[in-house]
Structures are given as C-alpha cells and as structure tokens.
XYZ file of C-alpha atoms in Angstrom:
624
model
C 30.597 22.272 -13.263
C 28.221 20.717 -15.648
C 25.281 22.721 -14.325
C 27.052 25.529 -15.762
C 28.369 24.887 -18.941
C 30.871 27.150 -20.646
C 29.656 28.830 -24.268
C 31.007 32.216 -25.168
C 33.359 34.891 -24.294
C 32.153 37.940 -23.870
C 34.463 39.186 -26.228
C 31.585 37.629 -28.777
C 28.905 40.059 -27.867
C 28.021 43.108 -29.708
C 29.094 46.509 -28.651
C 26.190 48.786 -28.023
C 27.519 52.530 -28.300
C 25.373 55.035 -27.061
C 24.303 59.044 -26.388
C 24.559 59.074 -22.553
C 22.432 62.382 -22.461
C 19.666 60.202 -23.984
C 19.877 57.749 -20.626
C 16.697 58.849 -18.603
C 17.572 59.753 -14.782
C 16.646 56.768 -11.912
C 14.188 58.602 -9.933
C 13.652 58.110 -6.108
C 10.216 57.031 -6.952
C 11.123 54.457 -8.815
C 13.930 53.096 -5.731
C 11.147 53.252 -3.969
C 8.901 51.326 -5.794
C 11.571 48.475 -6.571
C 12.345 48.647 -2.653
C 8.894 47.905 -2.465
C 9.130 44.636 -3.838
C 11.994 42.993 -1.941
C 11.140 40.589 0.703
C 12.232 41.081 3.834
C 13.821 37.291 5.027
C 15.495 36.427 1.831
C 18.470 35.113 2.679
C 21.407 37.358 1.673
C 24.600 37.321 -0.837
C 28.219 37.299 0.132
C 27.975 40.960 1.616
C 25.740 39.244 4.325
C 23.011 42.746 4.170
C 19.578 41.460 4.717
C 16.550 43.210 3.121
C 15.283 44.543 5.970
C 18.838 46.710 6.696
C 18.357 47.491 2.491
C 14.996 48.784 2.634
C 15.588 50.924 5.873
C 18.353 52.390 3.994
C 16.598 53.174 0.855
C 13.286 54.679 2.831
C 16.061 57.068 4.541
C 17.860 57.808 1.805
C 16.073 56.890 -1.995
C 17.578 60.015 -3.589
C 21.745 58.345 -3.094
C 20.401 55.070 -4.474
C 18.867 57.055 -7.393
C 21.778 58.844 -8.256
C 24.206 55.476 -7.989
C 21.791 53.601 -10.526
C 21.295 56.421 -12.743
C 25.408 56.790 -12.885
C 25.780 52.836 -13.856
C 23.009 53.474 -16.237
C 25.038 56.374 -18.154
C 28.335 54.529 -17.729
C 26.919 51.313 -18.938
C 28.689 49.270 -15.773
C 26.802 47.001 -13.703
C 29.155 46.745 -10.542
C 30.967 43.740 -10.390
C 30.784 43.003 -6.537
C 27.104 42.731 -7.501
C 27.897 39.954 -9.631
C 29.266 37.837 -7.225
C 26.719 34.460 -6.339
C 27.338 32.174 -3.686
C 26.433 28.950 -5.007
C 24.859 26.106 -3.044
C 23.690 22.808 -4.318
C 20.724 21.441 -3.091
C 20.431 17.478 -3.749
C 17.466 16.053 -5.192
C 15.702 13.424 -3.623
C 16.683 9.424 -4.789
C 18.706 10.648 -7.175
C 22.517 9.254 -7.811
C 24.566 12.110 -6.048
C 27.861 11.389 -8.643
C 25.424 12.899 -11.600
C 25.111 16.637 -11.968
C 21.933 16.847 -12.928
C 21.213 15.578 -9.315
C 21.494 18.579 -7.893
C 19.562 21.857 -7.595
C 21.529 24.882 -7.876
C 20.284 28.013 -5.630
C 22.644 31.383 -6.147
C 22.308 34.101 -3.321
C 23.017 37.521 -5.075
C 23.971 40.866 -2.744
C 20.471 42.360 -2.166
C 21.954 46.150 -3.607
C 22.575 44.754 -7.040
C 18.933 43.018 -6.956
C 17.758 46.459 -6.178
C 19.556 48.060 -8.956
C 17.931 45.072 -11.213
C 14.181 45.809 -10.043
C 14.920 49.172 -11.587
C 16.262 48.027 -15.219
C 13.412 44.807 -14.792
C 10.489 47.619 -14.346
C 11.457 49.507 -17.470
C 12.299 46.485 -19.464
C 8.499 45.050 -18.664
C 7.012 48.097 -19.938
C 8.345 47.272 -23.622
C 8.010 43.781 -23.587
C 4.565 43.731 -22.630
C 3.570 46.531 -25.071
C 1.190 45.320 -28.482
C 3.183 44.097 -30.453
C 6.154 42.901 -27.988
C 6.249 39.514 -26.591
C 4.063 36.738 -28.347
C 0.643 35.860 -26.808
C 1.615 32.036 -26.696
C 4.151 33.436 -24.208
C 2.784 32.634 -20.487
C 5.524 32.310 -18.234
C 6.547 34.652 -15.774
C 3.729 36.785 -17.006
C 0.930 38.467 -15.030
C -2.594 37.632 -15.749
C -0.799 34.517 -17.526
C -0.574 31.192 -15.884
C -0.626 27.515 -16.584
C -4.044 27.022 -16.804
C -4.163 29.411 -19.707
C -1.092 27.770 -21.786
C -3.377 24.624 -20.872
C -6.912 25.758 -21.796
C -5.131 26.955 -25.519
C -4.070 23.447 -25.863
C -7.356 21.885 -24.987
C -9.428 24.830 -27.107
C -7.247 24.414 -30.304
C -7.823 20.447 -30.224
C -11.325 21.098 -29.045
C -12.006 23.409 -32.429
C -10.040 20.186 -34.579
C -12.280 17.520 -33.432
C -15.312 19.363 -34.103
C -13.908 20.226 -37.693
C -13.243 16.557 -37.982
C -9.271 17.011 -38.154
C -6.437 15.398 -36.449
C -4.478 17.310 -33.408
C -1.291 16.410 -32.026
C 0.453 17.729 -28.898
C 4.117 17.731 -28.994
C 6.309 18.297 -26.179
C 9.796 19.326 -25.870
C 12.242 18.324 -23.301
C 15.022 21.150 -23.056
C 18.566 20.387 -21.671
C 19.567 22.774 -18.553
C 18.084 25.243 -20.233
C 18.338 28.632 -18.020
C 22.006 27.667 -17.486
C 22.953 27.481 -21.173
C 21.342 30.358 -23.429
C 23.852 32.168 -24.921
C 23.991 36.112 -24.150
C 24.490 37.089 -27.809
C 21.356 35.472 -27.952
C 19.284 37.196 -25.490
C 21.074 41.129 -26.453
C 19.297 40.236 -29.979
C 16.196 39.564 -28.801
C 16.297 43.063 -26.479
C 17.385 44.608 -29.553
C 14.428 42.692 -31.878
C 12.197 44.252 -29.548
C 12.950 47.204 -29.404
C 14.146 48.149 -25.682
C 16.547 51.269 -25.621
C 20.281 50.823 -26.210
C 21.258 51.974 -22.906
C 18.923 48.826 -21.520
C 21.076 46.912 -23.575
C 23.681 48.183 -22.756
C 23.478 47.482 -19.417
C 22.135 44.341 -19.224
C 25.054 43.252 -21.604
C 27.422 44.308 -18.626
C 25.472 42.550 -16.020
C 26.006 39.317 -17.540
C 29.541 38.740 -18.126
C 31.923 38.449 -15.723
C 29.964 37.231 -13.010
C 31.840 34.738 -10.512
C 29.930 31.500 -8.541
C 31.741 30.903 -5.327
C 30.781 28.019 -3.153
C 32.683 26.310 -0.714
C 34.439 23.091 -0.592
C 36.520 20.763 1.004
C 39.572 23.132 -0.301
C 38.019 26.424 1.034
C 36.303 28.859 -1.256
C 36.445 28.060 -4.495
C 35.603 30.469 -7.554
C 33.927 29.803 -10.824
C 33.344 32.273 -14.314
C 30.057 31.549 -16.097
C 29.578 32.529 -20.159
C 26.502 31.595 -20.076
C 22.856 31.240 -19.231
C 20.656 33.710 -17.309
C 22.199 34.482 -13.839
C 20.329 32.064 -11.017
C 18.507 33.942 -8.238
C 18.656 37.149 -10.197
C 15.648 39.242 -10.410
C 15.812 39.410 -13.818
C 16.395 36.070 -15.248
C 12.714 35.026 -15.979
C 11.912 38.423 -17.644
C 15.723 37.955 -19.747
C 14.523 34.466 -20.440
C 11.479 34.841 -21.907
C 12.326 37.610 -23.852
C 14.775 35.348 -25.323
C 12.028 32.299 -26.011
C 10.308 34.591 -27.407
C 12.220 34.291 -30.772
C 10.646 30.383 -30.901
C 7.097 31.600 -30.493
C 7.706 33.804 -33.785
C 8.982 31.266 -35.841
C 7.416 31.015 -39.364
C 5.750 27.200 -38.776
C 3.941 25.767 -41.158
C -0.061 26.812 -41.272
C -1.930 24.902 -38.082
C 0.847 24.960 -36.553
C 1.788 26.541 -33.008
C 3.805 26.596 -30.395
C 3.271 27.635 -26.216
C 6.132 28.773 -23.769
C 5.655 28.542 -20.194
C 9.489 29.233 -18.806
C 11.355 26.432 -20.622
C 8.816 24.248 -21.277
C 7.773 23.934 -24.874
C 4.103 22.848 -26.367
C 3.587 22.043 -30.063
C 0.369 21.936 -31.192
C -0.655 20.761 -34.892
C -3.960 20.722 -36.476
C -4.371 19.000 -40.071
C -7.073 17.249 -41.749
C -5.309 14.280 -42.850
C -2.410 12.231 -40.421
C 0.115 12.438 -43.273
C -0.220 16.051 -43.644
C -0.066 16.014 -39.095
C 3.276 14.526 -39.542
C 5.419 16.478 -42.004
C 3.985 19.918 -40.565
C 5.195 18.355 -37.152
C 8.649 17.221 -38.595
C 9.106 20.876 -39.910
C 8.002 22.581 -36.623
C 10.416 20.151 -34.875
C 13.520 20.796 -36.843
C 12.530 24.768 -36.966
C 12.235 24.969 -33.229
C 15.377 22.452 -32.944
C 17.681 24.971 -35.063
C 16.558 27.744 -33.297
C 17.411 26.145 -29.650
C 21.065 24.883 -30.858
C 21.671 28.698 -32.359
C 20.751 29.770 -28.800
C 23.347 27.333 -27.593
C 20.677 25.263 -26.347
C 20.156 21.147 -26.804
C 16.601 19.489 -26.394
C 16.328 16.029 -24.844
C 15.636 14.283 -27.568
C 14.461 11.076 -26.118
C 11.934 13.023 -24.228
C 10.012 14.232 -26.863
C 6.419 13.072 -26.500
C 3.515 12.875 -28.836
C -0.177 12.259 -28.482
C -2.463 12.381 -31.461
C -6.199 13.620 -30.622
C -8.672 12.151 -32.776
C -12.555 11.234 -33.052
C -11.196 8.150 -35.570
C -12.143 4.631 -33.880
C -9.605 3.194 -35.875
C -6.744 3.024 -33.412
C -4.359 6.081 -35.189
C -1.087 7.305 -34.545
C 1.957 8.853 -36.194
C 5.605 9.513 -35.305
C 7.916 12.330 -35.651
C 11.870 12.860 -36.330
C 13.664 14.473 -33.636
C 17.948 14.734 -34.413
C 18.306 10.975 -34.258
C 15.032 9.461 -32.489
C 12.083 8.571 -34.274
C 9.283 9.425 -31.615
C 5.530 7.449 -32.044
C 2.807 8.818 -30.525
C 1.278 7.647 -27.429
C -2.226 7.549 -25.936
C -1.744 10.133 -23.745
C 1.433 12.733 -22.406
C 1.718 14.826 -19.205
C 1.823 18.241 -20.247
C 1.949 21.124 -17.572
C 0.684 18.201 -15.113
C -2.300 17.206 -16.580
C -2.711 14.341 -18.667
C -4.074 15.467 -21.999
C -5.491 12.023 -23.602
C -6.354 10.504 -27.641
C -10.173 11.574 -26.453
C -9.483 14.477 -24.702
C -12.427 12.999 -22.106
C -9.515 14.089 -19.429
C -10.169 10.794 -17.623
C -6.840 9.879 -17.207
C -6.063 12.971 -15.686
C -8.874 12.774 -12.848
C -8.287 8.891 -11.816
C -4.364 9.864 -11.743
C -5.048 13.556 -9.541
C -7.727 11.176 -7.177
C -5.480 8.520 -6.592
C -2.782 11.250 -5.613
C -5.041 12.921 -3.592
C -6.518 9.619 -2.114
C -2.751 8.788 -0.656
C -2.024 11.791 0.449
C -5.389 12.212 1.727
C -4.971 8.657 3.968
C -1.758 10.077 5.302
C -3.503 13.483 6.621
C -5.891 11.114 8.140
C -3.708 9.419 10.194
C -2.677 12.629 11.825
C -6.097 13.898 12.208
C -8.109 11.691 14.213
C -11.998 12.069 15.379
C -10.984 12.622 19.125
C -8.369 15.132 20.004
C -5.774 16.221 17.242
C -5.598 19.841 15.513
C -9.086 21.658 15.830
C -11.153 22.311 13.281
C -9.698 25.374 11.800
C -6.690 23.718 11.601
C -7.925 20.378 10.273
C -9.563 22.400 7.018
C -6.856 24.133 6.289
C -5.100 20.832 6.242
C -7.435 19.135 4.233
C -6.787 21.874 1.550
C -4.081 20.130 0.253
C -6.276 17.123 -1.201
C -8.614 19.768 -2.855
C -5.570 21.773 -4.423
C -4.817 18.829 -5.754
C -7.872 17.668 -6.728
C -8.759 21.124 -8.684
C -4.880 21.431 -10.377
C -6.515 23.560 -13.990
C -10.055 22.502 -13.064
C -11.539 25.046 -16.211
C -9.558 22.529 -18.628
C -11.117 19.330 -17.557
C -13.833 20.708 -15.447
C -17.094 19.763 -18.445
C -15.746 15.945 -17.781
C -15.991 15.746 -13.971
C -19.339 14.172 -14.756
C -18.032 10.784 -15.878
C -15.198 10.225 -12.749
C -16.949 12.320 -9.936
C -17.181 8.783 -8.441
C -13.269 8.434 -7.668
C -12.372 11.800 -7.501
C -15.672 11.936 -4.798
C -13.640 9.388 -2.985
C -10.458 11.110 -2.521
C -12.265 14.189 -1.546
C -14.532 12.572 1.147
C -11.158 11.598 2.970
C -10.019 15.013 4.082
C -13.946 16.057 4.301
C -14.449 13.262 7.245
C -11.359 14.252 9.008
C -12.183 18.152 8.742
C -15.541 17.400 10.553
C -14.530 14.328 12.422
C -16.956 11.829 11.326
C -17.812 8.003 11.109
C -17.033 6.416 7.786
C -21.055 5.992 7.809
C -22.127 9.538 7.178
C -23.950 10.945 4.112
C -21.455 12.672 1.625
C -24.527 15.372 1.636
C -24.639 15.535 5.329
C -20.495 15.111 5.651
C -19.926 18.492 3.646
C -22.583 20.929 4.821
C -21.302 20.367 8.583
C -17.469 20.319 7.365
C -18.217 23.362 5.304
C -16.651 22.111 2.737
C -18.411 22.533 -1.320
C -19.124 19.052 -2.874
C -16.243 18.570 -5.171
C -17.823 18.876 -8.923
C -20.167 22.417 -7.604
C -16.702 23.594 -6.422
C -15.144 22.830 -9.946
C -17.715 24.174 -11.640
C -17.251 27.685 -9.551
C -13.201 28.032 -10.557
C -14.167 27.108 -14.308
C -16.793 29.933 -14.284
C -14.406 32.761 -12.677
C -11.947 31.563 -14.898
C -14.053 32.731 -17.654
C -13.231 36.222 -18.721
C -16.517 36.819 -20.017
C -18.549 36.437 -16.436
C -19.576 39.643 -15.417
C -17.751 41.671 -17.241
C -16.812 44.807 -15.348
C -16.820 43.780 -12.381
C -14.269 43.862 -9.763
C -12.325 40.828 -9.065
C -13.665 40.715 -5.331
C -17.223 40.988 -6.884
C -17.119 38.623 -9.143
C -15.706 36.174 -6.613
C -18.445 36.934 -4.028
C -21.032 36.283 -6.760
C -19.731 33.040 -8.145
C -19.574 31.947 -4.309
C -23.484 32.721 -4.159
C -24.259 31.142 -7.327
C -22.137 28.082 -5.728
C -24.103 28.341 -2.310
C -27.467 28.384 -4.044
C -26.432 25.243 -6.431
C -25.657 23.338 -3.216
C -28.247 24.388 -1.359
C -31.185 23.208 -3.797
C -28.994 19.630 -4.511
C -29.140 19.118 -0.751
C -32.882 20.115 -0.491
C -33.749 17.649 -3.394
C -31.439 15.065 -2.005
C -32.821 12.365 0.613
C -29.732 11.235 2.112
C -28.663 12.916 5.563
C -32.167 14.887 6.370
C -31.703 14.758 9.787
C -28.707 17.174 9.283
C -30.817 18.941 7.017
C -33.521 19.530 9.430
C -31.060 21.429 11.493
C -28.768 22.967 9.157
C -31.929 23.977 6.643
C -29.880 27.158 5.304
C -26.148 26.406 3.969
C -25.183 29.739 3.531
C -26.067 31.134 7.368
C -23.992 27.726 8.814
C -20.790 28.366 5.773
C -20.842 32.033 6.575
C -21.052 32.085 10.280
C -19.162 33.990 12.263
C -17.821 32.315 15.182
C -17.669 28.351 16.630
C -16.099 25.091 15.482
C -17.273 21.607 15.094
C -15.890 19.137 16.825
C -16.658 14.898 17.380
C -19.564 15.358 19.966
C -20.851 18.382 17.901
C -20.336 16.623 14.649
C -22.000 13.189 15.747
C -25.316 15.893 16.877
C -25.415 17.044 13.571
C -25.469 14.014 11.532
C -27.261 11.721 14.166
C -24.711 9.147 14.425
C -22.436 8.061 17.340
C -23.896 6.990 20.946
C -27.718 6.975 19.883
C -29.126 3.505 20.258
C -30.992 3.985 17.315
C -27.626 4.309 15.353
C -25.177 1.897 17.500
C -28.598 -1.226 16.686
C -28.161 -0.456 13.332
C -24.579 -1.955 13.201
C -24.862 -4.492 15.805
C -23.512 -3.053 18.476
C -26.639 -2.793 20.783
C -29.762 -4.991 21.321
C -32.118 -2.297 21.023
C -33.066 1.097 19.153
C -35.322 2.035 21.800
C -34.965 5.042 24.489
C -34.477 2.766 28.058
C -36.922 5.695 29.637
C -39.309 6.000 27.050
C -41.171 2.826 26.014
C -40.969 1.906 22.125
C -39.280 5.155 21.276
C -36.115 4.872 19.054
C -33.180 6.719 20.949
C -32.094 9.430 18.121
C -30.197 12.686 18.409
C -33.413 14.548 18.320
C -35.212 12.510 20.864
C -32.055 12.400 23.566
C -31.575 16.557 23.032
C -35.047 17.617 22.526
C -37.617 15.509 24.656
C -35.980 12.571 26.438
C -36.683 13.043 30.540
C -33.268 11.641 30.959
C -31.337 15.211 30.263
C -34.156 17.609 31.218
C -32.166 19.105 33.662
C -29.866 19.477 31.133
C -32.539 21.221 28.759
C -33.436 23.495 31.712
C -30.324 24.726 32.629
C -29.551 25.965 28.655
C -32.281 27.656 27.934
C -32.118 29.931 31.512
C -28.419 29.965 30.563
C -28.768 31.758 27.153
C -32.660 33.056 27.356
C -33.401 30.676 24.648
C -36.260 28.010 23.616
C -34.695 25.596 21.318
C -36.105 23.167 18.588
C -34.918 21.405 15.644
C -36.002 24.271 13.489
C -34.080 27.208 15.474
C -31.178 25.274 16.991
C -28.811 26.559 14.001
C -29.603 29.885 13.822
C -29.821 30.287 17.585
C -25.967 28.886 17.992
C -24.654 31.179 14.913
C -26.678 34.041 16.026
C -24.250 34.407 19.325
C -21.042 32.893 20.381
C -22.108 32.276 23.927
C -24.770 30.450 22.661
C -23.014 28.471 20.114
C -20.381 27.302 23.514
C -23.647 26.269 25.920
C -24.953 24.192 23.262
C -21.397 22.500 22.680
C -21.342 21.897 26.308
C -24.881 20.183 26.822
C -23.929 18.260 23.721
C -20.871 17.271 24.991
C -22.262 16.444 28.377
C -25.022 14.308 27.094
C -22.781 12.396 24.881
C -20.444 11.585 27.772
C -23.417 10.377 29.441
C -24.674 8.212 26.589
C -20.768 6.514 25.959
C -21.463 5.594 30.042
C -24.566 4.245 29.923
C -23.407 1.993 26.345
C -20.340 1.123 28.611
C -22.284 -0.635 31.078
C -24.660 -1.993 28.450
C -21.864 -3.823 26.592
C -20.604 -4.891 30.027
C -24.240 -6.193 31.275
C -24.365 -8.880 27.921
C -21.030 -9.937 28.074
C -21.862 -10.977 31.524
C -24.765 -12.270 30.662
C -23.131 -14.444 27.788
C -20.518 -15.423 30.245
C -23.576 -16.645 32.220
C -24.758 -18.774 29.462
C -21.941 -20.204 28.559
C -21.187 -21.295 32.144
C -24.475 -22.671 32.250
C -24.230 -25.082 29.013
C-alpha cells in the first residue's frame, strides 16, 4: 500500500488532558446546520445509509444527534465504526497500472461520522480564520480565496520587482503523496500553535488513529491500518491540512522572500536586486521549507522543482538552485497553478498554449454540432462554454496582455461562436457574436478582470456589481460594433445589443442565422463565391438578390409578406424587425417560419439553377 505509507504509532502523539465541564454542549442548531451541508447522492460508507435517510433523521430528531456528539466531545472518542473507509482505486488514464502512483484513491466514510465532523470542522474554522490565525499566503480550501488570487500575488510581487528594476524568481515545489503522508503529531501541533481548544484537540487526535481502509480483492475483504496522513473523503481533511501547511507559510525566510499554499502545492517567490543575492535567498528558502516538509514526514520531488527567473535584463539571465541532491537551472518559463508564468511576464505563452487547447477541443465540439439539425441553440451555447472556460482560466492575471495574442486566442473562440449560431466560415466575427450572443473574447476578459477587482464599487452587492460590469460590457460592445464596418447588414437589424442579448424568448437557428448575417441562398452571396452566374433578383431586373431585398420587397414572397403581417398585426422593416420579434414570442415564431419558408424556396430555385448549367455544359461539350 504505497499510497498509504506507514509513519507513526499513535502511541507517539501527545496526550491532551482536559476539564470536561469546560467542553461546550453540541446544540441542535448546529446538527442542523452541518445537516445542512451534506449532499444528498453521495455515495455512502460501509453502513450503506445514504444522505437523504441521514438528513430525514436528523430534521426528525436533531436534539439525539446533539446529545451523541456532545457525549464524544466530553469523552474525547471519535467512534471507531466511523472510522472505517472503504477504499477504491480509481486508475489513471495511460498510466503503467503495476506503479502505485497510478492510481487514484477515493475513501467512502459512513455519512453519521461525516456529520459528527461538520460539527468539530464548523468550530475549528472559526479559529483558524480569526486575525491572526492562518497565514494570508494560505488560499486553499478557503472561502473568498481561490487560485486566481495565489496567482495574481505571484504576478503583483514580480510586477512591483520589475518596475524597481530587481530580479524575481518563481520557485515551485513538487510534494510526494502529500495528504497521505503528514504525520499527526504534526498536525495536533499546529491545532495547538493556533490556539483551538484542547477538547478540539482532543478529539481530532482520536479521529485519526485507528482508522481501518477496507477494499476488496481477489481474497475477499481485505483490511488495512493507516498512521498517517489526513483521512481521504473526510470532511475535514482540507481544513486539518492546511492548518498543518500553515507552519511553512510562517517560516522565518530570508527578507523578499515568500512563499503561497494552495492545498499541497507550494509557490516560492524571491525578489532581490542582484541574481547572486536571488540565488542564496532561494537556496535558504529551499532548504527551510525542505526541513520543515521531512519533520512533517513529508518528501518533495526533488527533480520537479522548477525555476523561472523574471527579469527586464536583455542579457539572456538565469540562475540555479540546490534542492537535496539536484541542482535545478532556471527555465524560460514554468506552469504554475495552470498558467504559464514567463522570463517577461507578457503571459504570451500562456494564451497561445490555452488557444491551442481550446482550438482542439473547440474542432471536436464542432463536429458534433453541425449548421443543420444537432442540439438547439440553448444547448449548443452551453456547449460552447467549455472553449471560453478555457479560454478565460485566471483572466485578471494575464488579462492587460490579451492585446498582443487576441489574434489566436480570437481564433479558438470563433470556433464554438460559429457552431452556437450555426454559421458559414464567411461571417464577420462582429456580426458572428452579436447573433450568437456571445461577448467578443478580450471585452469579456476585460469584464472578469474588473469584478475581480475588490475595489469596483465598493459596497455593493455581489449581484449589483455583476449586473453593472455586464452593462459596462454591453455598452463597450455596442459602440465597437457601431464604429466597426464589417457585418452592417446584421447591424442594421440588430442596431441595439443589449434588447437582442437580453431577450426573453426565441432561438436562432441556420435559416434564422443566414437572415441575420445575409449569407446563405441569396444570389448576391452564393456569386460572390462562384457558385452562381448572377447577383441579380431573376424577377427584378438589375437588382442584387440580398436578404433584405428577398424578405422586404421582392414580388416573389409577397404572399408571404401578406400573410405575416395579418398574422401578427405587424408592419415590418429593417429598422423594427428586431424589436418586433423580441417584443412577443408569437411574433418571434411567424417570422422564423416565413424565414424558413423563403429559404426553402430559395435552396429550390438554386437547385434547379445548378442543374440548368450543368446541362447546359453537358450541351457544350457534346457539341465540341
């Protein structure tokens, strides 16, 4: 069992004696509140009782789960049924399956003792995230603290040395199986460094020895005794965990020096003003934050150390660090969190890698979304969200250099935009996203890295200041695509973004979408590539054969024309079409129709077109 390594006894921990009169009572509020929080279709431990049965029980009866906590509190014991995990490995893809480290554990825990832990978690959170508990480097597992943030304190702090003139580097730590490994004496000192109550203590001390892993095997059930590490699937491993990393984010390091958590991940940042003085603070961090990890029974990968030096020299720079026995040189760039943090930090790296990700993936949606038939629209946005999610991954950290890459990332992005509104390859990017509905890529940027800052409109609700940064957004677009020149026919009918975006009813489809934009069965459009021997209206003499000219005027569909406007009551031009079709659904589905119709009617008549020269052609070749 190499994902769970043996460490300790717990004969090695301290003993935590304590006043039980001093152990505050479980109240049925609290049950209730923890109760609260379970899920209901979690899968279930070896007692096989789902949530749903738990939380019945607890809303029928909080005040006999109140009274069983509150006696394992006083008493110290954390049942040992509710110790019990059944294990199940999970492999991981192309990897060797004869290697450990090929598998990914997941440990099912009876749903009682993950009530029971809610409670203990919910008073242990209110002391660790007190001033002065855990460290504000600290953003894993952490409300209001996510990735983005450990990421935007990297780019800030190498930011602030370039514009000093100084040297940063980035260091990051590989760490070995970490959760599984951490020794216990280790995390009972940092709950006592903090300053959580001995009966806390107390009782998480109990909660993590003895606890059995049973999994099944060729053999039958098989049983295993872990010493170590913070107890998989448990509600409060993360919170145990990062109380115990908290000891490397206090470390006395070296001045410029400092280090980010984000669960077992491990940042170094150093700032210096000359490369020698870089190195040796990084050396010392290193070995500090080495010492500290093997004391907590904990090894780093040391081959996985990376190192980039940020710099404003021209010179080509870089510098290495000592890690146990590898020497580790820096490198012109390093993932860290998933973004590529760069020499420049220009981010460029970063953008070109996320576009062609989201390119691929992007040309694989496609395929299952074509322009006739497929998912409908709803379904084909919500789809296309995956490109933009990845796309945006920490957009406020590399958001300022979209300028210099919009190009590629534009690329990827006009992919899942086509498919969304089921358009030629030919369209206007301008034209493309106001019918999709989707935000141009670097205005949508631009609107996370402004509600990302904490400063914009300060006060405000969090709903507010979303529905503001979407008008700001809406009003940005909306004077780009009355400036731009590209796609006016689209912008003749859809004149006001914000009444199409926000509408509330009707979908675009292919015949709808090809309307919009002008493309499609329109003579004017098909002569344009070829693929008929005339732009001009076969009714009306030397007029090109447009969207507006076929829906609007042409003789050809008047009955057409008739028939919709004593249908819905309803004159329509270029001008009022949109709002006329938002303004009512049943509108909005007679348009779609006559649209529809008429484009059926055009596909016929370019049918028998195509037909007429290739018989001709035939003639003429016949003839020579």
């Amino acid at each position: 069992m190499d994902l769970f390594p043996q460490n300790v006894s717990s004969a090695d921990l301290p003993t935590v004696e304590i006043d039980t009169a001093e152990v505050p009572m479980v109240s049925e509020k609290e049950v209730l509140e923890a109760a609260d929080k379970i899920v209901g279709n979690k899968a279930p431990g070896l007692d096989s009782i789902p949530n749903k049965a738990l939380k019945a029980a607890v809303k029928i009866a909080p005040n006999m789960f109140a009274e069983a906590f509150t006696t394992c509190l006083k008493e110290g014991v954390f049942p040992t049924q509710w110790k019990k995990q059944k294990l199940i490995l999970v492999p991981k893809p192309n990897k060797p399956l004869g290697e450990a480290s090929s598998y990914r554990p997941i440990c099912l825990l009876n749903n009682t003792g993950k009530l029971f832990e809610r409670v203990i978690y919910n008073r242990l959170i209110r002391i660790a995230e007190k001033d002065g508990g855990l460290s504000e480097n600290q953003f894993g597992f952490r409300k209001g603290r996510s990735t983005t943030d450990a990421l935007v304190l990297v780019a800030n702090t190498a930011k602030t040395a370039l514009d000093e003139g100084k040297f940063c580097a980035v260091i990051t730590l590989d760490v070995k199986n970490a959760f599984n490994s951490a020794r216990w004496s280790k995390m009972l000192e940092s709950l006592m460094n903090l300053g959580v109550a001995k009966y806390l203590v107390r009782i998480v001390a109990d909660f993590l020895i003895d606890r059995t892993l049973c999994c099944e095997s060729d053999e039958g059930m098989k049983s295993y005794q872990t010493t170590c590490g913070v107890p998989q699937g448990s509600v409060l491993r993360p919170l145990l965990w990062i109380i115990m990393y908290n000891g490397i984010l206090t470390l006395d390091l070296p001045t410029g020096v400092a280090s980010i958590g984000l669960a077992d991940d491990i940042g170094v940042t150093v700032v210096a003003r000359l490369l020698e003085e870089a190195e040796l603070y990084a050396n010392e961090a290193v070995y500090e934050i080495k010492s500290w990890l093997e004391n907590a029974g904990v090894q780093l990968a040391e081959h996985k150390t990376e190192v980039v030096l940020i710099t404003k020299r021209r010179k080509c720079t870089s510098m290495k660090i000592k890690v146990g026995t590898q020497t580790i040189y820096s490198k012109p760039a390093l993932k860290y969190l998933g973004v590529m943090i760069d020499q420049r930090l220009n981010f460029r790296l970063h953008v070109e890698g996320a576009a062609t990700k989201a390119y691929n993936i992007g040309a694989l949606v496609a395929r299952m979304l074509p322009n006739i038939g497929g998912p409908r629209p709803s379904r084909r946005l919500l789809i296309s969200r995956v490109v933009s999610s990845i796309l945006l991954y920490a957009a406020p950290v590399w958001a300022d250099a979209l300028e210099n890459t919009i190009k590629k990332i534009g690329t990827a992005y006009r992919i899942s935009i086509l498919r969304t509104c089921c358009a030629y390859r030919t369209i206007f990017n301008e034209a493309a996203c106001v019918i999709a509905g989707m935000i141009p890529i670097e205005i949508l940027a631009k609107e996370i890295q402004r509600l990302y800052d904490r400063t914009y409109l300060t006060g405000e609700s969090p709903a507010r200041r979303r529905q503001f940064a979407r008008a700001e957004t809406v009003a940005e677009w909306q004077e780009k695509r009355d400036e731009s020149e590209k796609g006016r026919w689209t912008h003749k009918i859809i004149w006001d973004i914000r009444k199409w975006i926000e509408r509330p009813h009707g979908e675009v489809g292919f015949d709808l979408t090809q309307f919009l934009n002008g493309h499609g069965g329109y003579r004017a459009y098909l002569y344009r590539f070829g693929r008929d021997d005339s732009p001009y209206c076969p009714q009306c003499a030397n007029i090109p054969e447009d969207a507006e000219h076929v829906f609007f005027h042409c003789p050809r569909f008047e009955t057409q024309r008739a028939t919709l406007e004593a249908t819905t009551g309803e004159h329509f031009t270029p001008e009022n079409i949109m709002e006329l079709m938002v303004k009512a659904k049943g509108i909005w589905t007679e348009v779609e129709k006559v649209i529809t119709a008429i484009g059926k009617k055009l596909g016929q008549e370019e049918v028998i077109r195509k037909n007429e020269r290739e018989r001709n052609t035939n003639v003429d070749m016949s003839a020579e």
